[in-house]
Amino acid sequence: MNERVTGAMHYSLELERPGMLHAAIVRSHTPHAVITAVGLPGGLPVGCVLLTPADVADCAPYGCLVPDTPVLATTARYAGDPVAAVAAPDPELAARIARGVELAWDDLPAVTDLEAALAGGAPLVHDVLEVAARPGAWAGMRPVAGTNVSHRSRLIWGRGEAGFDEADVVVEGEWTTASAQHAPMEPHACLAEWHDGRLTVWTGTQTPFNVRRELAGTFRLADADVRIVSLPMGGSFGAKTFTRIEAIAAALARRAGAPVKLVLSRDELFLTLNRHPTRSRVRLGAKRDGRFVARRVWSRWDTGAYADTGPNVAAKGGWAAVGPYRFDHVEVDADCVYTNSPSNGAFRGYAATQAAWASEQCVDLLAERLGVDPLWLRLQNVLRDGDRFATGEVMHDFRVAECLESAARQIGWAADRRGAGLCALMKGMQTPSRAGARIELAGGRFTVHAATAEIGQGATAVLSQLAAEALGADARLVGIATIDTDVTPFDTRTTSSRSTHMMAAALGAAALALRRAVADELEAAPSDLRFTPDGGVEIVGTPASRRALDELPALEGEAEHAIEGGLDADTGQGIASAHWHQGAGAVRVAVDEETGVVEIVDIAASVYAGRVVDASRAALQNDGSVVMGIGAALYEAIDFSDGYVTNANMGDYQVPAFRDVPAFWSELRESADGEIHGLGETALPLIPPALGNALRSLGLGQARMPVHPERVLEALDRREA
């Protein structure tokens, strides 16, 4: 039975250490201010610690792409920015002390949304040139001097915007998306402890080696002096990537001389990391026969007060907005913009959701202008094997056309297009990338050491299956070790649906190395070995050669798999993805014209998976993406007022309930000779634009996501007018 169901799986939330203190964060009350004083009237109770910015003055700022995030802020850059922290023997006392901490500050002008941040003469959240020049900043950063644009990603193909002179028909529109919360069941939680100048952090993270590197830089240590033990997570969806709360816990533990545990409350998640709000303008040009000629995209990504993954999200969102189509000419400007709001970063669907919302609705604008079937228009222009994408790379094993036809057929597209909409998608994987794995044989069992994090997607089970398949052993003999950067081989990270694809190759090579080691013990060829279900090994055809695995000495096999690639920071040319996650969605809706409520009548999601390793878990991942897509399309939005989050709770922030999710159809398409493709998030970005296009077919086109009833009523008024 599943460990999550039985309660056998343990999380960071449950950790305990002898002498442990509990932490609480003191946060800024204003979106932009210089903190002039931090104090606690009456002093601290015995055994408690107050951490102020002065206590971390020796710590360097951190950040996965740009070191712009302080452990504690002396200049608060959003309402909720950590400016002090408290540790106490129990969490209630820590929270009570934190509430009593008094702050003094001098307010600064704030820009709390994209419009304000991009206005001429806007107050600056950071000096973008100074930040980009700091040691450790990504070499590809392209800030725009004197603005809040921390990075401008460009993609140029053919003659770029100039190529529109070859188009007979041009359409253009602007679309926006709201910020959204990951809303994992388990909040952020970690525990930090120092011993002889060495830092150990137990945390739930998708990026243990990145967190190790960032903490080492912050506390000015060698990487080897930081140990990250990464435990399974009760959900993440991108929230638990890179350093979140670990630096504060580590600084408190250093100050207290004791282990410190930090667990965020639900409302604090809204102040820690969210999905990027965006504003995108898309222009599409075509010939009269429907052949696409040129696409121009201007997209703005609100990254909040600190860059986090924003520059990379903007870049990927830029080329994702091109869509899975052939073009002669493409030009994209994607800006990552600082604002005085909570940071935004990785979110399931990684930029494709926001990009497809705009670009796929623009395709239907063109179909409407030309008076043609939107499915036909997509099929005429979709990339096929051997075609070149706008980054210059050649497509292979590309099946978007099949997915389109399958999804459309499932909702009865040919019989009735009214109230129906489509979306086609290609989404990239982290490239370049590398993954290491080691398989040990000891005590009659195989143990896999790999840094693929268990987020709830069933990674541990899939790793067991991959290792068992590669070894030729029974999966019941294979266990998975806890991720520990002291002993686990390096892995880039558990993001972008890359893990099964990468680990299949790494574990395959590690298994071969281990088979060689076992074969040497039996003085046989590796191909002649057979592992038996009862924990033995023998030479095929020679039963007398059988030996129990627990009789063999400890043996191991280790290997690494790497993929190359990357894009030119100024032109966007190169290899964006070693392989592409592909899919198509179709949605049929009905609208209550009295209330504006949109009812989803039918959903079909078709995702190309190449070869599926675990059919049950893969199907659940696909279905989960569809449900999150429904939430993105109709419900989920963080509300702000002058930079303050106003719905930071699960009562006011809406996620789909069971009654909001209709029966739907989803499939994972396979091919006999296909490689293992990522599939964990491909279906999510399909749903919002397909729903938007379904509404457009009723004359109720929507520019803003999510689609709330009030916006549908506005569209009904426009249609009647």
XYZ file of C-alpha atoms in Angstrom:
721
model
C 0.000 0.000 0.000
C 1.136 3.564 -0.702
C 3.329 5.022 2.065
C 1.407 8.285 1.903
C -1.821 6.453 2.639
C -0.435 4.417 5.534
C 1.428 7.333 7.100
C 4.799 5.618 6.717
C 6.196 8.482 4.630
C 7.849 11.229 6.678
C 8.047 14.908 5.798
C 10.100 17.931 6.853
C 7.038 19.085 8.786
C 7.521 16.194 11.223
C 11.247 16.586 11.944
C 12.558 16.850 15.496
C 16.089 17.336 16.849
C 17.307 17.421 20.463
C 17.226 20.953 21.850
C 15.332 22.205 18.827
C 13.840 25.717 18.721
C 10.892 26.842 16.596
C 11.030 29.880 14.326
C 8.651 32.643 13.309
C 9.256 35.400 10.755
C 8.682 39.126 11.287
C 7.560 40.711 8.031
C 7.481 44.176 6.544
C 4.190 46.034 6.860
C 4.711 48.106 3.732
C 5.625 47.411 0.078
C 8.814 49.501 -0.048
C 10.676 50.994 2.902
C 14.031 51.372 4.610
C 13.874 49.535 7.937
C 15.379 51.898 10.498
C 14.833 49.950 13.723
C 13.860 46.485 14.962
C 13.073 46.130 18.655
C 11.233 44.096 21.248
C 9.825 46.075 24.163
C 10.387 44.227 27.431
C 13.116 42.022 26.004
C 13.229 38.351 25.124
C 12.098 35.451 27.326
C 14.879 33.123 28.481
C 15.933 30.634 25.826
C 14.615 32.725 22.917
C 16.482 34.493 20.118
C 15.709 37.560 18.000
C 17.491 37.736 14.642
C 17.795 41.180 13.072
C 19.388 42.394 9.827
C 22.491 43.374 11.823
C 22.966 39.730 12.791
C 23.193 38.656 9.150
C 25.230 41.583 7.865
C 28.037 39.125 7.065
C 25.728 36.997 4.867
C 25.739 37.426 1.116
C 22.445 37.715 -0.774
C 21.266 34.601 -2.592
C 19.221 33.762 -5.676
C 19.185 30.942 -8.216
C 19.970 33.249 -11.163
C 20.697 36.606 -9.550
C 21.992 37.086 -5.972
C 19.438 39.763 -5.073
C 17.672 38.237 -2.021
C 18.932 39.088 1.489
C 18.474 36.727 4.412
C 16.674 39.626 6.144
C 15.889 42.889 4.388
C 17.222 46.250 5.463
C 15.216 47.696 2.584
C 11.888 45.891 2.427
C 10.806 45.452 -1.175
C 7.298 44.040 -0.685
C 4.632 43.875 1.989
C 5.625 40.675 3.760
C 9.380 40.808 3.118
C 11.207 39.085 6.050
C 12.938 41.750 8.148
C 13.521 39.819 11.395
C 12.986 36.357 12.848
C 12.440 34.768 16.240
C 13.325 31.350 17.683
C 11.692 29.966 20.833
C 11.217 26.580 22.525
C 7.693 26.177 21.122
C 6.006 27.511 17.961
C 3.207 29.376 19.767
C 5.701 31.338 21.862
C 7.785 32.133 18.766
C 4.712 33.442 16.960
C 3.662 35.536 19.975
C 7.128 37.115 20.280
C 7.211 37.815 16.532
C 3.890 39.639 16.759
C 5.375 41.829 19.496
C 8.443 42.907 17.530
C 8.255 46.602 16.705
C 9.576 48.039 13.450
C 10.396 51.556 12.406
C 10.770 52.466 8.766
C 10.904 55.209 6.183
C 8.556 54.587 3.278
C 9.823 54.640 -0.303
C 7.799 54.999 -3.519
C 6.450 51.613 -4.628
C 5.514 50.030 -7.953
C 3.199 47.155 -7.168
C 2.175 45.977 -10.641
C 3.507 45.753 -14.191
C 1.921 48.989 -15.391
C 3.471 51.034 -12.600
C 6.850 49.305 -12.861
C 7.096 49.867 -16.622
C 5.934 53.491 -16.616
C 8.441 56.133 -17.599
C 10.366 57.429 -14.591
C 9.051 54.632 -12.342
C 10.751 54.166 -8.947
C 13.317 51.385 -9.148
C 12.957 48.224 -7.082
C 16.641 47.402 -7.688
C 19.501 48.865 -9.674
C 19.272 46.173 -12.350
C 22.775 46.772 -13.722
C 24.373 46.535 -10.278
C 22.468 43.353 -9.439
C 23.327 41.678 -12.758
C 27.024 42.491 -12.239
C 27.252 40.730 -8.874
C 29.458 37.638 -8.604
C 27.390 34.542 -9.242
C 24.807 36.231 -11.465
C 23.805 34.339 -14.610
C 26.083 35.387 -17.476
C 23.079 35.574 -19.798
C 21.392 38.403 -17.873
C 20.350 41.255 -20.144
C 18.997 44.039 -17.877
C 17.636 47.297 -19.301
C 19.429 50.223 -17.666
C 17.354 52.746 -15.744
C 14.249 50.526 -15.676
C 12.755 47.696 -13.629
C 13.462 45.205 -16.437
C 15.912 42.779 -14.856
C 16.252 40.702 -18.027
C 15.111 41.002 -21.640
C 15.067 37.715 -23.520
C 15.064 37.945 -27.309
C 14.307 35.444 -30.051
C 14.924 36.316 -33.702
C 14.146 33.969 -36.597
C 14.214 34.902 -40.269
C 13.691 38.645 -40.699
C 11.844 38.987 -37.421
C 9.153 41.661 -37.322
C 10.128 42.880 -40.773
C 8.728 39.618 -42.173
C 5.153 40.828 -41.717
C 5.472 42.559 -45.088
C 5.033 39.079 -46.606
C 1.700 38.486 -44.831
C -1.697 39.033 -46.478
C -3.626 38.972 -43.194
C -2.470 40.185 -39.780
C -4.259 39.864 -36.418
C -3.172 41.122 -33.029
C -4.390 41.043 -29.434
C -3.357 41.511 -25.836
C -3.945 39.041 -23.021
C -3.188 39.028 -19.291
C -2.879 36.378 -16.577
C -3.194 36.766 -12.819
C -0.811 35.634 -10.128
C -1.633 32.255 -8.584
C -0.598 30.211 -5.538
C 0.834 26.701 -5.714
C -1.314 25.714 -2.718
C 0.506 22.472 -1.791
C -1.042 20.528 1.074
C 2.222 20.662 3.037
C 3.596 24.185 3.609
C 7.286 25.062 3.406
C 9.161 23.437 6.296
C 12.832 22.956 7.130
C 15.216 22.343 10.018
C 18.759 23.737 10.227
C 21.636 22.747 12.497
C 25.318 23.726 12.756
C 28.096 21.476 14.017
C 31.779 22.439 14.013
C 31.179 25.134 11.421
C 29.281 22.821 9.090
C 25.634 23.391 8.186
C 23.036 20.639 7.767
C 19.540 21.465 6.529
C 16.674 18.998 6.351
C 14.092 20.327 3.935
C 11.573 19.416 1.281
C 13.079 20.785 -1.918
C 13.052 19.962 -5.608
C 16.573 21.392 -5.954
C 18.866 20.072 -3.177
C 22.132 20.813 -4.966
C 21.023 24.346 -5.872
C 20.036 24.992 -2.250
C 23.419 23.673 -1.113
C 25.231 26.023 -3.497
C 23.118 29.045 -2.532
C 23.499 28.477 1.218
C 27.239 27.953 0.840
C 27.475 31.299 -0.941
C 25.294 33.067 1.612
C 27.299 31.845 4.629
C 30.607 32.003 2.743
C 31.303 28.280 3.017
C 32.613 25.662 0.651
C 29.856 23.579 -0.936
C 31.192 20.557 0.935
C 30.501 22.339 4.236
C 26.759 22.401 3.556
C 24.694 19.230 3.666
C 21.115 19.121 2.370
C 18.893 16.200 3.299
C 15.824 16.383 1.088
C 12.708 14.646 2.332
C 9.504 13.791 0.459
C 7.061 16.660 0.034
C 3.330 16.922 0.458
C 3.046 18.703 -2.867
C 5.097 21.475 -4.422
C 4.133 22.303 -8.050
C 7.270 24.468 -8.250
C 6.876 26.224 -4.885
C 9.748 24.331 -3.253
C 12.421 25.042 -5.824
C 15.659 26.757 -4.820
C 16.210 28.518 -1.490
C 12.988 29.636 0.185
C 13.123 29.645 3.997
C 16.322 27.661 4.533
C 18.631 30.688 4.835
C 16.525 32.228 7.615
C 16.407 28.946 9.549
C 20.176 28.504 9.142
C 20.901 32.061 10.308
C 18.659 31.594 13.362
C 20.351 28.284 14.176
C 23.763 29.954 13.957
C 22.619 32.781 16.244
C 20.935 30.434 18.739
C 23.614 27.743 18.753
C 20.817 25.196 18.507
C 18.785 23.434 15.807
C 15.937 25.594 14.482
C 12.795 24.438 12.714
C 10.805 26.823 10.522
C 7.331 26.003 9.208
C 5.298 28.583 7.305
C 1.631 29.218 7.929
C -0.779 28.995 5.003
C -0.981 32.758 4.527
C 2.827 33.002 4.452
C 2.932 30.807 1.344
C 1.302 33.683 -0.561
C 4.208 35.891 0.565
C 6.935 33.419 -0.409
C 6.440 32.389 -4.038
C 3.623 32.574 -6.596
C 3.088 32.252 -10.351
C 4.088 35.163 -12.589
C 1.328 37.547 -13.626
C 1.813 38.495 -17.277
C 0.763 40.871 -19.994
C 1.344 39.674 -23.563
C 0.731 41.255 -26.938
C 0.811 38.836 -29.864
C 0.708 39.580 -33.598
C 0.220 36.832 -36.179
C 0.568 37.161 -39.936
C -0.446 34.658 -42.597
C -1.086 34.187 -46.292
C -4.671 34.123 -47.557
C -4.438 30.342 -47.808
C -3.788 30.139 -44.065
C -0.045 29.505 -44.115
C 1.636 31.177 -41.150
C 4.295 33.714 -42.120
C 5.299 35.725 -39.066
C 4.747 35.968 -35.336
C 5.680 38.882 -33.068
C 5.424 38.654 -29.278
C 5.884 41.261 -26.574
C 5.495 39.696 -23.134
C 6.013 41.177 -19.683
C 6.535 38.911 -16.668
C 6.032 40.324 -13.173
C 8.770 38.599 -11.164
C 8.050 40.464 -7.925
C 10.610 41.934 -5.543
C 13.335 39.357 -6.240
C 14.217 37.748 -9.554
C 14.161 34.102 -8.478
C 13.651 32.063 -11.704
C 12.019 35.023 -13.435
C 14.634 35.587 -16.160
C 14.416 31.923 -17.149
C 10.614 31.867 -16.927
C 10.408 34.913 -19.190
C 12.814 33.358 -21.692
C 10.906 30.070 -21.833
C 7.612 31.904 -21.970
C 8.957 33.887 -24.895
C 9.654 30.928 -27.134
C 6.638 29.017 -25.785
C 4.508 31.859 -27.185
C 5.708 30.980 -30.683
C 3.719 27.759 -30.355
C 4.284 24.391 -32.081
C 4.151 25.920 -35.568
C 6.278 26.657 -38.627
C 7.105 30.311 -39.264
C 9.329 32.077 -41.750
C 9.847 34.999 -39.376
C 9.635 35.358 -35.603
C 10.566 38.081 -33.165
C 10.034 37.893 -29.400
C 10.830 40.316 -26.594
C 10.143 38.821 -23.161
C 10.844 41.105 -20.202
C 11.296 39.969 -16.602
C 10.152 42.943 -14.520
C 10.764 43.750 -10.849
C 7.761 45.002 -8.838
C 7.142 45.649 -5.138
C 5.160 42.439 -4.685
C 5.946 38.899 -3.463
C 8.364 36.963 -5.648
C 7.108 34.827 -8.507
C 8.892 31.801 -9.890
C 8.550 28.209 -11.041
C 4.966 26.931 -11.288
C 3.650 23.716 -12.816
C 3.476 24.342 -16.558
C 6.507 26.666 -16.262
C 5.612 29.697 -18.406
C 3.686 27.657 -20.982
C 0.360 28.391 -19.266
C 0.701 32.161 -19.572
C 2.266 31.962 -23.036
C -0.337 29.637 -24.543
C -3.214 31.685 -23.091
C -2.172 34.495 -25.424
C -0.651 32.744 -28.425
C -3.325 30.082 -28.912
C -6.163 32.580 -28.706
C -4.366 34.607 -31.360
C -4.538 31.549 -33.654
C -8.328 31.540 -33.289
C -8.405 35.266 -34.036
C -6.746 34.464 -37.354
C -9.115 31.560 -38.055
C -12.034 33.906 -37.421
C -10.583 36.542 -39.756
C -9.958 33.981 -42.507
C -13.284 32.211 -41.956
C -11.652 28.788 -41.589
C -11.833 25.876 -39.161
C -9.362 26.479 -36.254
C -8.435 22.774 -36.279
C -7.705 22.871 -40.016
C -5.617 26.028 -39.568
C -3.506 24.435 -36.853
C -2.976 21.216 -38.803
C -1.779 23.183 -41.839
C 0.918 24.900 -39.798
C 1.897 22.552 -36.982
C 5.487 21.358 -36.860
C 6.261 17.865 -38.125
C 9.342 15.674 -37.920
C 12.240 17.319 -39.739
C 10.831 20.868 -39.500
C 12.836 23.623 -37.856
C 11.482 25.529 -34.900
C 12.134 29.266 -34.512
C 15.188 28.551 -32.322
C 16.770 26.758 -35.270
C 16.499 23.239 -33.849
C 15.108 20.341 -35.855
C 12.016 18.551 -34.533
C 12.065 14.802 -34.028
C 9.489 12.359 -32.665
C 6.972 15.205 -32.913
C 3.301 14.215 -32.569
C 1.303 17.388 -31.852
C -0.831 16.888 -34.987
C -1.907 13.453 -33.740
C -2.788 14.909 -30.343
C -4.840 17.679 -31.961
C -6.870 15.300 -34.059
C -7.438 12.970 -31.117
C -8.614 15.688 -28.705
C -10.869 17.309 -31.305
C -12.414 13.985 -32.238
C -13.143 13.197 -28.602
C -15.378 16.260 -28.080
C -17.174 15.893 -31.421
C -15.467 18.843 -33.076
C -16.506 17.935 -36.608
C -20.188 17.774 -35.686
C -20.414 21.081 -33.807
C -17.729 23.746 -33.329
C -19.980 26.196 -31.484
C -18.933 26.426 -27.833
C -15.784 24.397 -28.519
C -12.130 25.449 -28.437
C -8.687 23.963 -29.049
C -5.109 24.409 -27.915
C -1.875 22.912 -29.276
C 1.284 22.991 -27.221
C 4.957 22.167 -27.057
C 6.799 22.628 -23.778
C 10.515 22.343 -23.188
C 12.628 20.444 -20.692
C 15.547 21.827 -18.657
C 18.417 21.968 -21.175
C 21.366 21.568 -20.689
C 20.942 19.069 -17.891
C 22.660 16.183 -16.162
C 21.633 13.438 -13.775
C 23.732 10.966 -11.816
C 22.652 7.706 -10.195
C 24.258 4.977 -8.138
C 22.881 1.518 -7.412
C 24.332 -0.372 -4.456
C 23.994 -4.073 -3.729
C 24.347 -4.979 -0.059
C 22.560 -7.324 2.323
C 20.676 -8.947 -0.511
C 18.971 -5.718 -1.651
C 19.549 -3.055 -4.254
C 19.487 0.581 -3.129
C 19.154 3.479 -5.579
C 20.868 6.760 -4.755
C 19.422 9.511 -6.943
C 18.396 13.122 -6.321
C 14.992 12.911 -7.970
C 12.718 14.412 -5.334
C 9.445 12.815 -4.274
C 6.822 15.557 -4.603
C 3.803 13.300 -4.724
C 4.282 12.288 -8.339
C 5.432 8.785 -7.388
C 9.113 9.313 -8.159
C 10.320 6.676 -5.705
C 8.142 4.006 -7.287
C 9.207 4.976 -10.804
C 12.907 4.967 -9.854
C 12.456 1.474 -8.406
C 10.814 0.305 -11.613
C 13.458 1.864 -13.845
C 16.299 0.376 -11.793
C 14.653 -3.051 -11.608
C 14.010 -3.070 -15.342
C 17.589 -2.060 -16.117
C 19.022 -4.632 -13.693
C 16.643 -7.396 -14.698
C 15.676 -7.779 -11.039
C 12.415 -7.901 -9.110
C 11.295 -4.375 -8.136
C 10.545 -5.633 -4.623
C 14.299 -6.021 -4.113
C 14.945 -2.350 -4.964
C 14.790 0.462 -2.393
C 15.332 4.223 -2.699
C 17.710 6.076 -0.379
C 16.885 9.476 1.121
C 18.429 12.327 -0.859
C 21.568 13.527 0.931
C 23.993 15.801 -0.893
C 26.864 14.246 1.060
C 26.346 10.883 -0.635
C 23.779 11.243 -3.443
C 25.159 11.744 -6.966
C 24.559 15.170 -8.497
C 21.323 15.889 -10.326
C 20.400 19.223 -11.877
C 16.954 19.298 -10.218
C 13.500 17.742 -10.150
C 11.768 20.209 -12.449
C 10.405 20.606 -15.985
C 9.181 17.003 -16.205
C 12.758 15.883 -16.862
C 13.371 13.305 -14.160
C 12.048 10.065 -15.643
C 13.604 10.888 -19.015
C 17.005 11.676 -17.488
C 17.030 8.992 -14.808
C 16.072 6.226 -17.222
C 19.399 6.762 -18.972
C 21.446 7.304 -15.799
C 19.996 4.274 -14.020
C 20.392 2.155 -17.143
C 24.102 2.877 -17.248
C 24.504 2.437 -13.473
C 22.685 -0.909 -13.636
C 24.994 -2.095 -16.408
C 28.016 -1.136 -14.290
C 26.597 -3.062 -11.331
C 25.826 -6.106 -13.474
C 29.457 -6.067 -14.579
C 30.594 -6.023 -10.959
C 28.303 -8.940 -10.075
C 29.371 -10.823 -13.206
C 33.006 -10.479 -12.159
C 32.131 -12.148 -8.834
C 30.527 -15.059 -10.696
C 33.217 -15.065 -13.415
C 30.569 -14.640 -16.097
C 29.492 -12.193 -18.771
C 27.005 -9.505 -17.607
C 24.507 -10.589 -20.261
C 24.511 -14.136 -18.839
C 23.308 -13.103 -15.378
C 19.781 -13.663 -14.107
C 18.550 -12.182 -10.835
C 15.895 -14.393 -9.269
C 12.775 -13.083 -7.447
C 13.810 -14.878 -4.245
C 16.964 -12.767 -3.889
C 19.501 -14.804 -5.800
C 21.636 -14.532 -8.936
C 22.735 -17.231 -11.353
C 24.307 -17.767 -14.741
C 21.574 -18.475 -17.257
C 21.378 -22.189 -18.000
C 23.562 -23.083 -15.002
C 21.337 -23.435 -11.899
C 24.269 -24.742 -9.886
C 25.906 -21.325 -10.193
C 23.167 -19.698 -8.088
C 24.280 -17.557 -5.172
C 22.194 -15.627 -2.708
C 22.639 -11.881 -3.155
C 23.340 -11.444 0.559
C 26.360 -13.724 0.161
C 28.024 -11.303 -2.265
C 30.299 -8.496 -1.074
C 28.971 -4.934 -1.222
C 29.037 -3.833 -4.858
C 27.880 -0.734 -6.740
C 27.481 0.808 -10.160
C 27.400 4.550 -10.814
C 26.818 6.599 -13.961
C 25.754 10.008 -15.205
C 23.633 11.088 -18.149
C 24.014 14.577 -19.621
C 22.324 16.498 -22.403
C 23.772 19.555 -24.071
C 22.051 22.643 -25.383
C 21.014 26.155 -24.499
C 20.108 29.323 -26.348
C 22.089 32.398 -27.310
C 21.081 35.087 -24.816
C 20.756 37.763 -27.513
C 19.144 35.897 -30.422
C 17.412 32.887 -28.870
C 19.082 30.542 -31.341
C 20.362 27.120 -30.284
C 18.810 24.110 -28.558
C 15.943 25.105 -26.261
C 14.981 21.552 -25.328
C 16.599 18.169 -25.773
C 13.128 16.784 -26.308
C 9.708 18.385 -26.356
C 6.672 17.721 -24.214
C 3.737 17.761 -26.593
C -0.013 17.834 -26.341
C -3.362 19.236 -27.388
C -6.549 20.051 -25.548
C -10.173 20.553 -26.467
C -12.880 22.113 -24.309
C -16.620 22.497 -24.836
C -18.527 24.993 -22.694
C -22.014 26.274 -22.002
C -22.692 29.729 -20.551
C -25.462 30.791 -18.212
C -26.283 34.187 -19.717
C -28.049 35.342 -16.547
C -25.106 34.752 -14.202
C -22.085 34.574 -16.498
C -21.140 31.190 -15.036
C -19.186 29.014 -17.456
C -19.984 25.310 -17.364
C -17.407 22.952 -18.790
C -19.406 20.409 -20.742
C -16.493 18.366 -22.051
C -12.695 18.274 -21.823
C -10.253 16.190 -23.808
C -6.507 16.263 -23.209
C -4.103 14.321 -25.390
C -0.447 14.195 -24.348
C 2.337 12.422 -26.216
C 4.393 10.402 -23.738
C 6.679 8.375 -26.008
C 6.979 5.352 -23.735
C 5.121 5.183 -20.413
C 6.974 3.602 -17.487
C 4.157 3.401 -14.925
C 0.745 3.660 -16.587
C -1.264 4.233 -13.417
C 0.899 7.021 -11.985
C 1.367 8.607 -15.399
C -2.402 8.765 -15.901
C -2.826 10.349 -12.483
C -0.223 12.990 -13.349
C -2.054 13.765 -16.579
C -5.409 13.962 -14.810
C -3.970 16.178 -12.070
C -2.693 18.586 -14.695
C -6.162 18.822 -16.222
C -7.701 19.639 -12.828
C -5.083 22.344 -12.196
C -5.788 23.655 -15.701
C -9.449 24.041 -14.793
C -8.399 25.988 -11.696
C -6.148 28.259 -13.745
C -8.848 28.866 -16.335
C -11.809 29.636 -14.076
C -10.832 30.221 -10.460
C -7.302 30.861 -9.265
C -6.082 34.425 -8.787
C -4.253 36.207 -5.983
C -5.930 39.535 -5.261
C -3.834 42.589 -4.421
C -4.646 46.046 -3.125
C -1.773 48.540 -3.329
C 0.731 45.712 -2.990
C -1.026 43.844 -0.168
C -2.374 40.323 -0.713
C -6.061 40.356 0.246
C -7.020 36.681 -0.137
C -4.140 34.773 1.460
C -6.244 31.893 2.743
C -8.014 28.883 1.308
C -11.410 30.387 2.064
C -10.997 33.392 -0.231
C -8.477 31.955 -2.684
C -10.434 29.590 -4.904
C -9.197 26.217 -6.107
C -11.436 23.682 -7.867
C -13.527 21.485 -5.596
C -14.725 18.044 -6.690
C -18.044 19.511 -7.824
C -16.197 21.983 -10.079
C -14.472 19.234 -12.055
C -16.606 17.563 -14.726
C -16.002 14.091 -16.043
C -13.208 14.444 -18.575
C -11.141 12.386 -20.973
C -7.373 12.347 -21.053
C -4.908 10.134 -22.829
C -1.193 9.452 -22.962
C -0.232 8.593 -26.510
C 2.635 6.141 -26.930
C 4.721 4.873 -29.817
C 6.459 1.538 -30.090
C 9.886 3.096 -30.609
C 9.355 6.320 -28.659
C 11.737 7.548 -25.972
C 10.501 8.346 -22.467
C 8.972 11.827 -22.550
C 8.130 14.078 -19.639
C 4.389 14.345 -19.033
C 3.820 15.643 -15.505
C 2.657 19.137 -16.461
C 1.906 19.187 -20.187
C -1.891 19.016 -19.871
C -2.217 21.992 -17.502
C -1.434 24.781 -20.029
C -3.816 23.237 -22.567
C -7.015 23.936 -20.666
C -7.191 27.762 -20.224
C -6.626 28.728 -23.895
C -8.907 25.944 -25.130
C -11.601 27.302 -22.806
C -10.864 30.847 -23.956
C -11.271 29.778 -27.575
C -14.511 27.957 -26.736
C -15.890 31.217 -25.351
C -14.609 33.110 -28.405
C -16.651 30.785 -30.623
C -19.738 32.092 -28.760
C -18.720 35.706 -29.262
C -17.506 35.951 -25.666
C -13.744 36.221 -26.127
C -11.731 36.707 -22.950
C -8.459 38.603 -22.541
C -7.947 38.032 -18.814
C -7.251 34.746 -17.035
C -8.943 33.425 -14.956
C -12.366 33.826 -16.553
C -14.694 34.978 -13.775
C -18.465 35.274 -14.290
C -18.281 39.075 -14.092
C -15.983 39.098 -17.115
C -18.326 36.846 -19.053
C -21.225 39.194 -18.286
C -19.126 42.078 -19.605
C -18.484 40.076 -22.787
C -22.219 39.365 -23.119
C -22.902 43.102 -22.926
C -20.255 43.749 -25.586
C -21.722 41.057 -27.827
C -25.214 42.512 -27.512
C -23.904 46.015 -28.207
